[in-house]
Coordinates of C-alpha atoms and ligand atoms in Angstrom, one line a residue:
M1 CA 8.3 -12.0 36.6
E2 CA 11.6 -13.9 36.4
N3 CA 10.6 -16.0 39.5
F4 CA 7.2 -16.8 38.0
K5 CA 8.9 -17.8 34.8
N6 CA 11.3 -20.1 36.7
E7 CA 8.5 -21.7 38.4
I8 CA 6.7 -22.5 35.2
V9 CA 9.9 -24.0 33.9
S10 CA 10.3 -26.2 37.0
V11 CA 6.7 -27.6 36.8
L12 CA 6.7 -28.0 33.1
Q13 CA 10.2 -29.4 32.5
P14 CA 9.7 -32.9 34.1
L15 CA 6.5 -33.3 32.0
V16 CA 7.8 -32.2 28.6
Q17 CA 11.3 -33.7 28.9
L18 CA 13.0 -30.8 27.2
A19 CA 16.1 -29.0 28.6
E20 CA 15.3 -26.2 31.1
K21 CA 16.9 -23.7 28.8
D22 CA 14.7 -24.8 25.9
V23 CA 11.5 -24.6 28.0
Q24 CA 12.5 -21.1 29.1
Q25 CA 13.2 -20.1 25.5
Q26 CA 9.8 -21.3 24.3
L27 CA 7.8 -19.2 26.7
T28 CA 6.2 -16.2 25.0
V29 CA 4.0 -13.3 26.2
P30 CA 0.5 -13.7 24.8
P31 CA -0.9 -10.8 22.8
E32 CA -3.7 -10.1 25.3
L33 CA -3.6 -9.8 29.1
K34 CA -6.7 -12.0 29.5
M35 CA -4.9 -14.8 27.7
G36 CA -2.4 -15.1 30.5
D37 CA 1.1 -13.9 31.3
Y38 CA 3.2 -16.6 29.6
S39 CA 2.3 -19.1 27.0
F40 CA 4.0 -22.3 26.1
P41 CA 3.4 -23.3 22.4
C42 CA 3.1 -27.1 22.2
F43 CA 4.1 -27.3 18.5
V44 CA 7.7 -28.2 19.5
L45 CA 6.5 -31.4 21.1
S46 CA 4.2 -32.5 18.4
K47 CA 6.7 -34.4 16.4
S48 CA 8.3 -36.4 19.1
W49 CA 5.0 -37.1 20.9
K50 CA 3.3 -37.9 17.7
R51 CA 0.2 -36.0 18.8
S52 CA -1.3 -32.7 17.7
P53 CA -0.3 -29.6 19.7
Q54 CA -3.9 -29.2 20.7
E55 CA -4.0 -32.6 22.3
I56 CA -0.7 -32.0 24.0
S57 CA -1.8 -28.7 25.4
A58 CA -5.0 -30.2 26.9
F59 CA -3.1 -33.1 28.3
L60 CA -0.5 -30.9 30.0
A61 CA -3.1 -28.5 31.4
E62 CA -4.8 -31.4 33.0
K63 CA -1.6 -32.9 34.4
L64 CA -0.5 -29.6 35.8
G65 CA -3.8 -29.0 37.6
E66 CA -2.5 -30.5 40.8
A67 CA 1.0 -29.3 40.7
I68 CA 0.0 -25.7 40.6
E69 CA -2.2 -25.9 43.6
E70 CA 1.0 -25.9 45.7
S71 CA 2.8 -23.4 43.6
F72 CA 3.6 -19.9 44.8
W73 CA 3.5 -17.9 41.6
I74 CA 1.2 -19.8 39.2
S75 CA -2.5 -19.1 39.9
D76 CA -3.9 -20.9 36.9
V77 CA -3.1 -22.8 33.7
K78 CA -5.4 -23.1 30.7
S79 CA -5.2 -24.9 27.5
V80 CA -6.2 -22.7 24.5
G81 CA -5.8 -24.5 21.2
P82 CA -2.1 -25.4 20.8
Y83 CA -1.1 -23.1 23.6
L84 CA -0.7 -23.7 27.3
N85 CA -1.3 -20.4 29.1
F86 CA 0.0 -19.6 32.5
F87 CA -1.5 -17.0 34.8
C88 CA 0.5 -15.3 37.5
S89 CA -0.9 -14.8 40.9
R90 CA -1.9 -11.1 40.9
E91 CA -1.5 -10.9 44.6
K92 CA 2.0 -12.2 44.7
L93 CA 3.0 -10.2 41.7
A94 CA 1.8 -6.9 43.1
Q95 CA 3.5 -7.5 46.4
E96 CA 6.8 -8.8 45.2
T97 CA 7.1 -6.2 42.5
L98 CA 6.2 -3.2 44.5
Q99 CA 8.3 -4.2 47.5
G100 CA 11.1 -5.1 45.2
A101 CA 11.1 -1.7 43.7
F102 CA 10.9 -0.1 47.1
Y103 CA 13.7 -2.0 48.7
E104 CA 16.1 -2.5 45.8
K105 CA 15.9 1.1 44.6
E106 CA 18.4 1.9 41.8
K107 CA 19.2 -1.9 41.6
Y108 CA 15.6 -2.8 40.9
G109 CA 15.3 -4.8 37.7
H110 CA 19.0 -5.8 37.7
L111 CA 20.1 -9.4 37.1
Q112 CA 23.0 -11.5 38.1
E113 CA 23.6 -13.4 34.9
G114 CA 26.8 -11.8 34.0
Q115 CA 28.5 -12.1 37.3
G116 CA 32.3 -12.7 37.0
K117 CA 32.3 -12.1 33.2
N118 CA 33.9 -9.2 31.3
V119 CA 32.2 -7.5 28.4
V120 CA 34.4 -5.1 26.4
I121 CA 32.5 -2.4 24.5
D122 CA 34.3 -0.4 21.8
F123 CA 32.3 2.8 21.2
S124 CA 32.3 6.5 20.3
A125 CA 35.8 6.4 18.7
P126 CA 35.9 9.8 17.1
N127 CA 38.9 10.8 14.9
I128 CA 41.2 13.4 16.4
A129 CA 41.7 16.7 14.7
K130 CA 38.3 16.3 13.2
P131 CA 35.0 17.6 14.5
F132 CA 33.0 15.3 16.8
G133 CA 30.3 15.0 14.2
I134 CA 26.8 13.8 14.5
G135 CA 27.9 10.4 13.1
H136 CA 29.7 9.7 16.2
L137 CA 26.7 10.6 18.3
R138 CA 25.1 7.3 17.5
S139 CA 28.0 5.2 18.5
T140 CA 28.5 7.2 21.6
V141 CA 24.9 7.0 22.9
I142 CA 24.2 3.5 21.8
G143 CA 27.5 2.3 23.2
S144 CA 27.1 4.0 26.5
S145 CA 23.6 2.7 26.9
L146 CA 24.7 -0.9 26.1
Y147 CA 27.4 -0.4 28.7
R148 CA 24.9 0.4 31.4
I149 CA 22.5 -2.3 30.2
Y150 CA 25.2 -5.0 30.4
E151 CA 26.2 -3.7 33.9
A152 CA 22.6 -4.1 34.9
M153 CA 22.8 -7.7 33.7
G154 CA 25.6 -8.2 36.2
Y155 CA 28.6 -8.1 33.8
N156 CA 31.8 -6.2 34.4
C157 CA 32.0 -3.8 31.5
V158 CA 35.1 -2.3 30.0
G159 CA 34.4 0.7 27.8
I160 CA 37.1 1.5 25.3
N161 CA 37.4 4.6 23.2
H162 CA 39.3 3.5 20.1
L163 CA 40.3 7.0 19.0
G164 CA 41.2 7.5 15.4
D165 CA 44.5 9.0 16.2
W166 CA 46.8 7.5 13.6
G167 CA 47.1 7.5 9.8
T168 CA 48.4 9.4 6.7
Q169 CA 46.0 12.3 7.3
F170 CA 48.1 13.4 10.2
G171 CA 51.1 13.9 7.9
K172 CA 49.0 16.2 5.7
L173 CA 47.8 18.1 8.7
M174 CA 51.3 18.7 10.0
L175 CA 52.4 19.9 6.7
A176 CA 49.4 22.2 6.4
Y177 CA 50.1 23.5 9.9
K178 CA 53.8 24.1 9.1
L179 CA 52.8 26.0 5.9
W180 CA 49.9 28.1 7.1
G181 CA 49.2 27.5 10.8
S182 CA 49.2 29.8 13.7
E183 CA 49.3 28.7 17.3
D184 CA 46.9 31.4 18.5
S185 CA 44.1 30.4 16.1
L186 CA 44.8 26.8 17.0
R187 CA 44.3 27.4 20.7
E188 CA 41.1 29.5 20.1
D189 CA 39.0 26.8 18.6
P190 CA 41.3 23.8 17.9
I191 CA 39.1 21.4 16.1
S192 CA 37.5 23.8 13.8
Y193 CA 40.8 25.3 13.0
L194 CA 42.5 22.0 12.3
Y195 CA 39.6 21.0 10.2
Q196 CA 39.9 24.2 8.2
L197 CA 43.6 23.5 7.7
Y198 CA 42.7 20.0 6.5
V199 CA 40.2 21.4 4.0
K200 CA 42.6 24.0 2.8
F201 CA 45.3 21.3 2.3
H202 CA 43.0 19.3 0.1
K203 CA 42.2 22.3 -2.1
A204 CA 45.8 23.2 -2.4
A205 CA 46.8 19.6 -3.2
E206 CA 44.5 19.6 -6.2
E207 CA 46.5 22.4 -7.7
D208 CA 49.9 21.1 -6.6
P209 CA 50.0 17.3 -6.3
S210 CA 53.5 17.4 -4.8
L211 CA 51.9 18.4 -1.5
E212 CA 50.4 14.9 -1.2
E213 CA 53.9 13.4 -1.5
E214 CA 55.2 15.9 1.0
G215 CA 52.4 15.0 3.4
R216 CA 53.2 11.4 3.2
K217 CA 56.8 12.2 4.1
W218 CA 55.6 13.9 7.3
F219 CA 53.6 10.9 8.2
K220 CA 56.7 8.8 7.7
K221 CA 58.5 11.1 10.1
L222 CA 55.8 10.5 12.6
E223 CA 55.9 6.7 12.1
D224 CA 59.7 6.8 12.5
G225 CA 59.2 8.7 15.8
E226 CA 61.0 12.0 14.8
E227 CA 60.8 14.5 17.5
E228 CA 59.1 17.4 15.8
A229 CA 56.5 15.3 14.1
L230 CA 55.7 13.5 17.4
Q231 CA 55.4 16.8 19.2
L232 CA 52.9 18.3 16.8
W233 CA 50.9 15.1 16.7
S234 CA 50.6 14.9 20.4
H235 CA 49.7 18.6 20.6
F236 CA 46.9 18.1 18.1
R237 CA 45.8 15.0 20.0
D238 CA 45.7 16.7 23.4
L239 CA 43.7 19.7 22.1
S240 CA 41.2 17.4 20.4
L241 CA 40.8 15.2 23.5
R242 CA 40.1 18.3 25.6
E243 CA 37.2 19.2 23.4
F244 CA 35.9 15.6 23.2
N245 CA 36.0 15.4 27.0
R246 CA 33.9 18.5 27.3
I247 CA 31.2 16.6 25.3
Y248 CA 31.6 13.4 27.2
D249 CA 31.2 15.3 30.5
R250 CA 27.9 16.8 29.4
L251 CA 26.6 13.4 28.3
D252 CA 27.9 11.8 31.5
I253 CA 30.0 9.3 29.7
T254 CA 33.3 7.8 30.9
F255 CA 35.6 5.2 29.4
D256 CA 37.7 2.7 31.2
A257 CA 40.4 2.9 28.6
E258 CA 41.3 5.5 26.0
Q259 CA 43.4 3.3 23.7
G260 CA 43.4 4.9 20.3
E261 CA 44.7 3.4 17.1
S262 CA 48.2 4.7 17.9
F263 CA 48.4 2.6 21.0
Y264 CA 48.9 -0.5 18.8
N265 CA 51.9 0.8 16.8
E266 CA 54.4 -1.4 18.7
M267 CA 52.4 -4.5 18.2
L268 CA 51.8 -4.3 14.4
A269 CA 55.0 -6.0 13.3
G270 CA 54.5 -8.9 15.7
T271 CA 50.9 -9.5 14.5
I272 CA 51.9 -9.5 10.9
D273 CA 54.7 -11.9 11.7
S274 CA 52.4 -14.4 13.4
L275 CA 50.0 -14.2 10.5
M276 CA 53.0 -15.0 8.2
E277 CA 54.1 -17.9 10.3
Q278 CA 50.6 -19.4 9.9
N279 CA 51.0 -18.9 6.1
L280 CA 48.0 -16.6 6.0
V281 CA 49.7 -13.7 4.3
Q282 CA 50.1 -13.1 0.6
E283 CA 51.9 -10.4 -1.4
S284 CA 49.8 -8.5 -3.9
E285 CA 51.3 -5.7 -5.9
G286 CA 53.8 -5.0 -3.2
A287 CA 51.2 -4.9 -0.5
L288 CA 50.5 -7.6 2.2
I289 CA 47.0 -9.1 2.3
V290 CA 45.1 -12.0 3.8
D291 CA 43.2 -13.6 1.0
L292 CA 39.6 -14.3 2.1
E293 CA 38.2 -15.3 -1.2
A294 CA 37.3 -18.8 0.1
F295 CA 34.8 -17.1 2.4
G296 CA 33.3 -14.8 -0.2
L297 CA 35.0 -11.7 1.2
P298 CA 37.5 -9.3 -0.4
P299 CA 41.1 -9.5 0.9
C300 CA 42.0 -7.9 4.1
L301 CA 44.8 -5.4 3.5
L302 CA 47.5 -5.5 6.2
R303 CA 50.3 -3.3 4.8
K304 CA 50.5 -0.9 1.9
K305 CA 53.2 -0.9 -0.7
D306 CA 54.9 2.0 1.0
G307 CA 55.0 0.1 4.3
A308 CA 52.2 2.0 6.0
T309 CA 49.9 -0.1 8.1
L310 CA 46.2 0.2 8.1
Y311 CA 43.0 0.5 10.1
A312 CA 42.4 -3.3 9.8
T313 CA 45.9 -4.2 11.0
R314 CA 45.4 -2.0 14.1
D315 CA 42.0 -3.6 14.7
L316 CA 43.6 -7.0 14.6
C317 CA 46.1 -6.0 17.2
A318 CA 43.5 -4.4 19.3
A319 CA 41.3 -7.5 19.4
I320 CA 44.2 -9.8 20.3
Y321 CA 45.4 -7.3 22.9
R322 CA 41.9 -7.0 24.4
Y323 CA 41.5 -10.8 24.7
E324 CA 44.9 -11.1 26.4
K325 CA 44.0 -8.4 28.8
Y326 CA 40.4 -8.9 29.6
R327 CA 39.6 -12.5 28.6
F328 CA 36.2 -11.1 27.5
H329 CA 33.0 -13.0 27.4
R330 CA 32.1 -10.7 24.6
L331 CA 33.7 -7.9 22.6
I332 CA 31.1 -5.5 21.2
Y333 CA 31.9 -3.0 18.5
V334 CA 29.4 -0.2 18.2
V335 CA 30.2 1.2 14.7
G336 CA 28.2 2.4 11.8
A337 CA 26.7 -0.1 9.3
A338 CA 29.1 1.4 6.6
Q339 CA 31.9 -0.7 8.3
S340 CA 30.1 -4.0 8.3
L341 CA 32.4 -5.5 5.7
H342 CA 35.4 -4.4 7.7
F343 CA 34.2 -6.3 10.7
Q344 CA 33.3 -9.4 8.7
Q345 CA 36.9 -9.4 7.4
L346 CA 38.3 -8.7 10.9
F347 CA 36.4 -11.5 12.6
K348 CA 37.2 -13.9 9.7
V349 CA 40.9 -13.3 10.0
L350 CA 40.8 -13.8 13.7
E351 CA 39.0 -17.1 13.1
C352 CA 41.6 -18.1 10.6
M353 CA 44.3 -17.4 13.1
G354 CA 42.6 -20.1 15.3
F355 CA 41.3 -17.9 18.1
P356 CA 38.3 -19.6 19.5
W357 CA 37.1 -16.3 20.9
A358 CA 36.6 -14.9 17.5
E359 CA 33.0 -16.0 17.7
R360 CA 32.6 -13.8 20.8
C361 CA 33.2 -10.7 18.8
V362 CA 30.1 -8.8 17.6
H363 CA 29.6 -5.8 15.4
V364 CA 26.6 -3.8 16.5
P365 CA 25.8 -1.6 13.4
F366 CA 23.6 1.4 13.1
G367 CA 22.2 3.6 10.3
L368 CA 22.7 7.3 9.5
I369 CA 21.2 10.3 11.2
K370 CA 19.9 13.2 9.2
F371 CA 18.9 16.6 10.3
K372 CA 16.1 18.5 8.9
E373 CA 17.6 21.5 7.1
G374 CA 17.1 25.1 8.0
K375 CA 16.8 24.6 11.7
M376 CA 20.5 24.7 12.4
S377 CA 23.2 27.1 11.3
T378 CA 26.5 25.3 11.2
R379 CA 29.9 26.5 11.9
M380 CA 31.3 25.0 8.7
G381 CA 29.4 24.4 5.5
N382 CA 27.1 21.4 5.9
L383 CA 29.1 19.8 8.7
I384 CA 27.1 19.4 11.9
F385 CA 28.9 19.5 15.2
L386 CA 27.4 17.4 18.0
E387 CA 28.0 20.2 20.5
D388 CA 26.0 22.6 18.4
V389 CA 23.1 20.1 18.4
I390 CA 23.3 19.7 22.2
D391 CA 23.4 23.5 22.7
K392 CA 20.5 23.9 20.4
A393 CA 18.4 21.3 22.2
V394 CA 19.2 22.8 25.6
E395 CA 18.3 26.2 24.4
L396 CA 14.9 25.0 23.1
A397 CA 14.3 23.2 26.4
R398 CA 15.0 26.4 28.2
Q399 CA 12.5 28.3 26.1
I400 CA 9.9 25.7 26.9
I401 CA 10.6 26.0 30.6
E402 CA 10.3 29.8 30.4
E403 CA 6.9 29.3 28.8
K404 CA 5.5 26.6 31.0
N405 CA 7.2 27.0 34.4
P406 CA 9.1 30.2 34.7
G407 CA 9.4 30.0 38.4
L408 CA 11.3 26.7 38.3
K409 CA 14.4 26.3 40.5
D410 CA 17.7 25.4 38.8
K411 CA 16.4 26.2 35.4
N412 CA 19.7 25.8 33.6
R413 CA 20.4 22.4 35.1
V414 CA 16.9 21.1 34.2
A415 CA 17.1 22.5 30.7
E416 CA 20.4 20.6 30.3
M417 CA 18.7 17.4 31.5
I418 CA 15.8 17.8 29.2
G419 CA 17.7 19.0 26.1
I420 CA 20.4 16.3 26.3
G421 CA 17.8 13.7 27.2
A422 CA 15.8 14.6 24.1
V423 CA 18.8 14.3 21.8
I424 CA 19.8 10.9 23.3
F425 CA 16.2 9.6 23.3
G426 CA 15.7 10.9 19.7
D427 CA 18.4 8.6 18.8
L428 CA 17.9 5.5 21.0
S429 CA 14.1 5.3 20.5
N430 CA 14.7 4.3 16.9
D431 CA 15.6 0.8 15.8
R432 CA 19.3 1.3 15.5
I433 CA 19.7 -0.2 12.1
K434 CA 17.3 2.4 10.5
D435 CA 18.3 5.8 9.3
I436 CA 16.9 8.6 11.5
D437 CA 15.4 11.9 10.4
F438 CA 16.0 14.0 13.4
D439 CA 13.2 16.5 13.8
W440 CA 13.5 19.2 16.5
D441 CA 9.7 19.5 17.0
K442 CA 9.3 15.8 17.4
V443 CA 12.1 15.1 19.9
L444 CA 11.1 17.9 22.2
D445 CA 7.4 17.3 22.1
F446 CA 6.2 16.9 25.7
S447 CA 3.3 14.7 24.7
G448 CA 4.9 12.7 21.9
E449 CA 7.1 9.6 22.2
T450 CA 10.0 11.5 23.7
S451 CA 12.1 11.7 26.8
P452 CA 10.5 14.9 28.0
Y453 CA 7.2 13.0 28.0
I454 CA 8.8 10.3 30.3
Q455 CA 10.6 12.9 32.4
Y456 CA 7.5 14.8 32.9
A457 CA 5.6 11.8 34.3
H458 CA 8.5 11.2 36.6
A459 CA 8.5 14.8 37.8
R460 CA 4.7 14.6 38.3
I461 CA 5.1 11.6 40.6
C462 CA 7.8 13.3 42.5
S463 CA 5.6 16.3 43.1
I464 CA 2.8 14.0 44.5
L465 CA 5.3 12.2 46.7
R466 CA 6.7 15.5 48.0
K467 CA 3.3 16.5 49.5
E468 CA 3.2 16.9 53.2
N469 CA 0.9 14.1 54.2
V470 CA 2.4 11.5 51.9
T471 CA 4.7 8.7 53.0
V472 CA 5.5 5.5 51.1
I473 CA 4.9 2.4 53.2
P474 CA 6.1 -0.9 51.7
E475 CA 4.2 -3.3 54.0
I476 CA 0.7 -2.7 52.7
N477 CA -2.1 -4.7 51.3
T478 CA -1.4 -4.5 47.6
S479 CA -4.3 -6.8 46.7
L480 CA -6.5 -3.7 46.8
L481 CA -5.0 -2.6 43.5
E482 CA -7.7 -4.2 41.4
T483 CA -8.6 -2.0 38.5
G484 CA -7.4 -2.8 35.0
E485 CA -5.2 0.3 35.0
E486 CA -3.5 -0.7 38.2
Q487 CA -3.1 -4.3 37.1
A488 CA -1.5 -3.2 33.8
L489 CA 0.9 -0.9 35.6
I490 CA 2.0 -3.6 38.0
L491 CA 2.6 -6.0 35.2
A492 CA 4.6 -3.4 33.3
L493 CA 6.8 -2.9 36.4
A494 CA 7.2 -6.6 36.8
R495 CA 8.4 -6.9 33.2
F496 CA 11.3 -4.4 33.6
S497 CA 13.9 -7.1 34.2
E498 CA 13.1 -9.1 31.1
T499 CA 13.0 -6.0 29.1
I500 CA 16.6 -5.2 30.2
K501 CA 17.5 -8.7 29.2
K502 CA 15.9 -8.5 25.8
A503 CA 17.6 -5.2 25.1
A504 CA 21.0 -6.7 26.1
E505 CA 20.5 -9.8 24.0
T506 CA 19.6 -7.9 20.9
Y507 CA 21.9 -5.0 21.6
K508 CA 18.9 -2.7 21.2
P509 CA 18.4 0.1 23.7
S510 CA 15.3 0.9 21.6
I511 CA 13.5 -1.9 23.3
L512 CA 14.0 -0.2 26.6
A513 CA 13.0 3.2 25.2
R514 CA 9.7 1.7 23.8
Y515 CA 9.1 0.1 27.2
L516 CA 9.5 3.4 29.0
I517 CA 7.1 5.1 26.7
E518 CA 4.5 2.4 27.3
L519 CA 5.0 2.5 31.0
T520 CA 4.5 6.2 31.0
R521 CA 1.3 5.8 29.0
D522 CA 0.1 3.2 31.5
F523 CA 0.9 5.5 34.3
N524 CA -1.0 8.4 32.6
N525 CA -4.1 6.1 32.1
F526 CA -4.0 5.1 35.7
Y527 CA -3.6 8.6 36.9
H528 CA -6.6 9.7 34.9
Q529 CA -8.8 6.9 36.2
C530 CA -7.6 6.3 39.8
P531 CA -7.4 9.0 42.3
V532 CA -4.3 8.7 44.5
L533 CA -4.3 11.4 47.2
T534 CA -8.1 11.4 47.6
A535 CA -8.5 7.6 47.8
E536 CA -9.4 6.1 51.2
G537 CA -7.1 4.6 53.8
E538 CA -5.3 1.4 52.7
L539 CA -6.1 1.9 49.0
R540 CA -4.5 5.3 49.2
Q541 CA -1.4 3.8 50.7
A542 CA -1.3 1.0 48.1
R543 CA -1.6 3.6 45.3
I544 CA 1.2 5.7 46.8
L545 CA 3.4 2.6 46.8
L546 CA 2.4 1.9 43.2
I547 CA 3.4 5.3 41.9
D548 CA 6.6 5.2 43.9
G549 CA 7.4 2.0 42.1
V550 CA 6.7 3.7 38.7
R551 CA 9.0 6.5 39.7
Q552 CA 11.8 4.1 40.5
V553 CA 11.5 2.2 37.3
L554 CA 11.3 5.4 35.2
V555 CA 14.6 6.6 36.9
N556 CA 16.3 3.3 36.5
G557 CA 15.1 2.9 32.9
L558 CA 16.2 6.4 31.9
Y559 CA 19.5 5.8 33.5
L560 CA 20.1 2.8 31.4
L561 CA 19.6 5.0 28.3
G562 CA 22.0 7.6 29.7
I563 CA 19.3 10.1 30.6
E564 CA 18.7 12.0 33.9
A565 CA 15.3 12.5 35.4
P566 CA 14.7 15.9 37.1
S567 CA 12.3 15.8 40.0
E568 CA 10.8 19.1 39.0
M569 CA 10.3 20.5 35.5
Ligands
LIG601 N1 37.4 6.0 14.3 C1 36.6 5.1 13.5 C2 35.6 6.0 12.6 O1 35.3 7.1 13.0 C3 35.7 4.2 14.3 C4 36.5 3.2 15.1 C5 35.6 2.1 15.6 N2 36.3 1.1 16.3 C6 37.1 0.1 15.8 N3 37.7 -0.7 16.7 N4 37.3 0.1 14.6 O2 35.1 5.5 11.6

């Protein structure tokens, strides 16, 4: 489809006298198949041409008549009211698409736009010594999917886990551990235990406020680099990381750098100094701030009265450090919508510091996720652990397998793929900015809009292709694929690239999730209407090639969401 689009641009551009990029941007997909594959709305020209869009469209259609006779991709162009509708040659489309999928395999659909450019993605970022909660699930799966999507666009991606591993809470935790802790309980279930200590501390501090002051002293010890404090902190950090890594392994997520907040400790003073040199810092009740009133934003707090630095200060250092190191084309923060103000302030301060790359920083926000009550017992009050959610999903998937296909090989492995896929898809299929009501019955429904639904279609195709007398042959007469179902399927496969692009540009994996659901639906329609194995001769071969293309795009698409596709289930 990209080639077709480029050809439209090259025939249209000399006539309309707009920049190529503008012509490209104007092209839209008409609401119905019979109206063509791309449409150029002539309204944009109306003003400068001093003619109605209808007249312009008719004029252009006539002018283009000859040009397209020699064109490779464009089979027809029609003027419909103010629109100029282009039709793609069905023959060429089928052939290029299906051979493309066959030869390019896992690279099918990928683009080259990002070649030579770095995109830094800050995602996941849980806080150590605290449970990896469900809130961090969203950042983790959205971030990891954007990472894969940007890679498919040709960018070099750098995934950074900006761990929350610094702050006054660690002073309190150390004190709590010194007062009540035991190494044995800590080793047994580190995060739960640390969390319990944390809760206990807060209860105790309500009765005895002097504990707060004591906790702050411990944090001071840590900031001053005192031996005992440092040791405890790094012990807590290591134990936490070990647990987080177990989750990342299961979700098949890796980072290129694990630079938590503590990584920037040495750079804080320098950053505050350069802000001061630029006269951007003010003192306010003993604290240091950057006044952002002129921009309608509350002040950005750099340093508290007691000298402690803050989340925002560390984020400033991190952004500057990242630019120095990666010269990024874009820096993407995948963090909940609750922190929108923080990022507005951060980007504004960077802009005030005169960094031209400040405008290349983006906050990609998302809403909350809520679990239907009753379905999950939790280890601790109403706090939901991500790992429990994954375990539960895998367990439910295992039960479904036992019911539907008890003889399946590698049951555990497949249950893991289905269960984890369902959790990821249950998140990514929603527009990220909306809050999600996570419903177990819905996410695991094999016939609903779920990943098991997509995975199932994939496994079904694999089972057809495994049959003895089936071989996929790419050099085949694909113009035999004439029915509406076949045409719809080919067109869907051909639109894979532009779907990736749209998902990247809007930072919305949900666009890709939606696409995969529709592709699966198109496949099921086709499979209902058009026999594959019992079709005759060349048509049979052409249909085999078609379903192999669907298989490839399903695998590639699921991969971009971070989901595996079992070949049997
Ligand atoms: N640890 C933070 C939290 O849990 C998220 C950090 C996001 N990344 C960043 N650079 N601020 O809220």
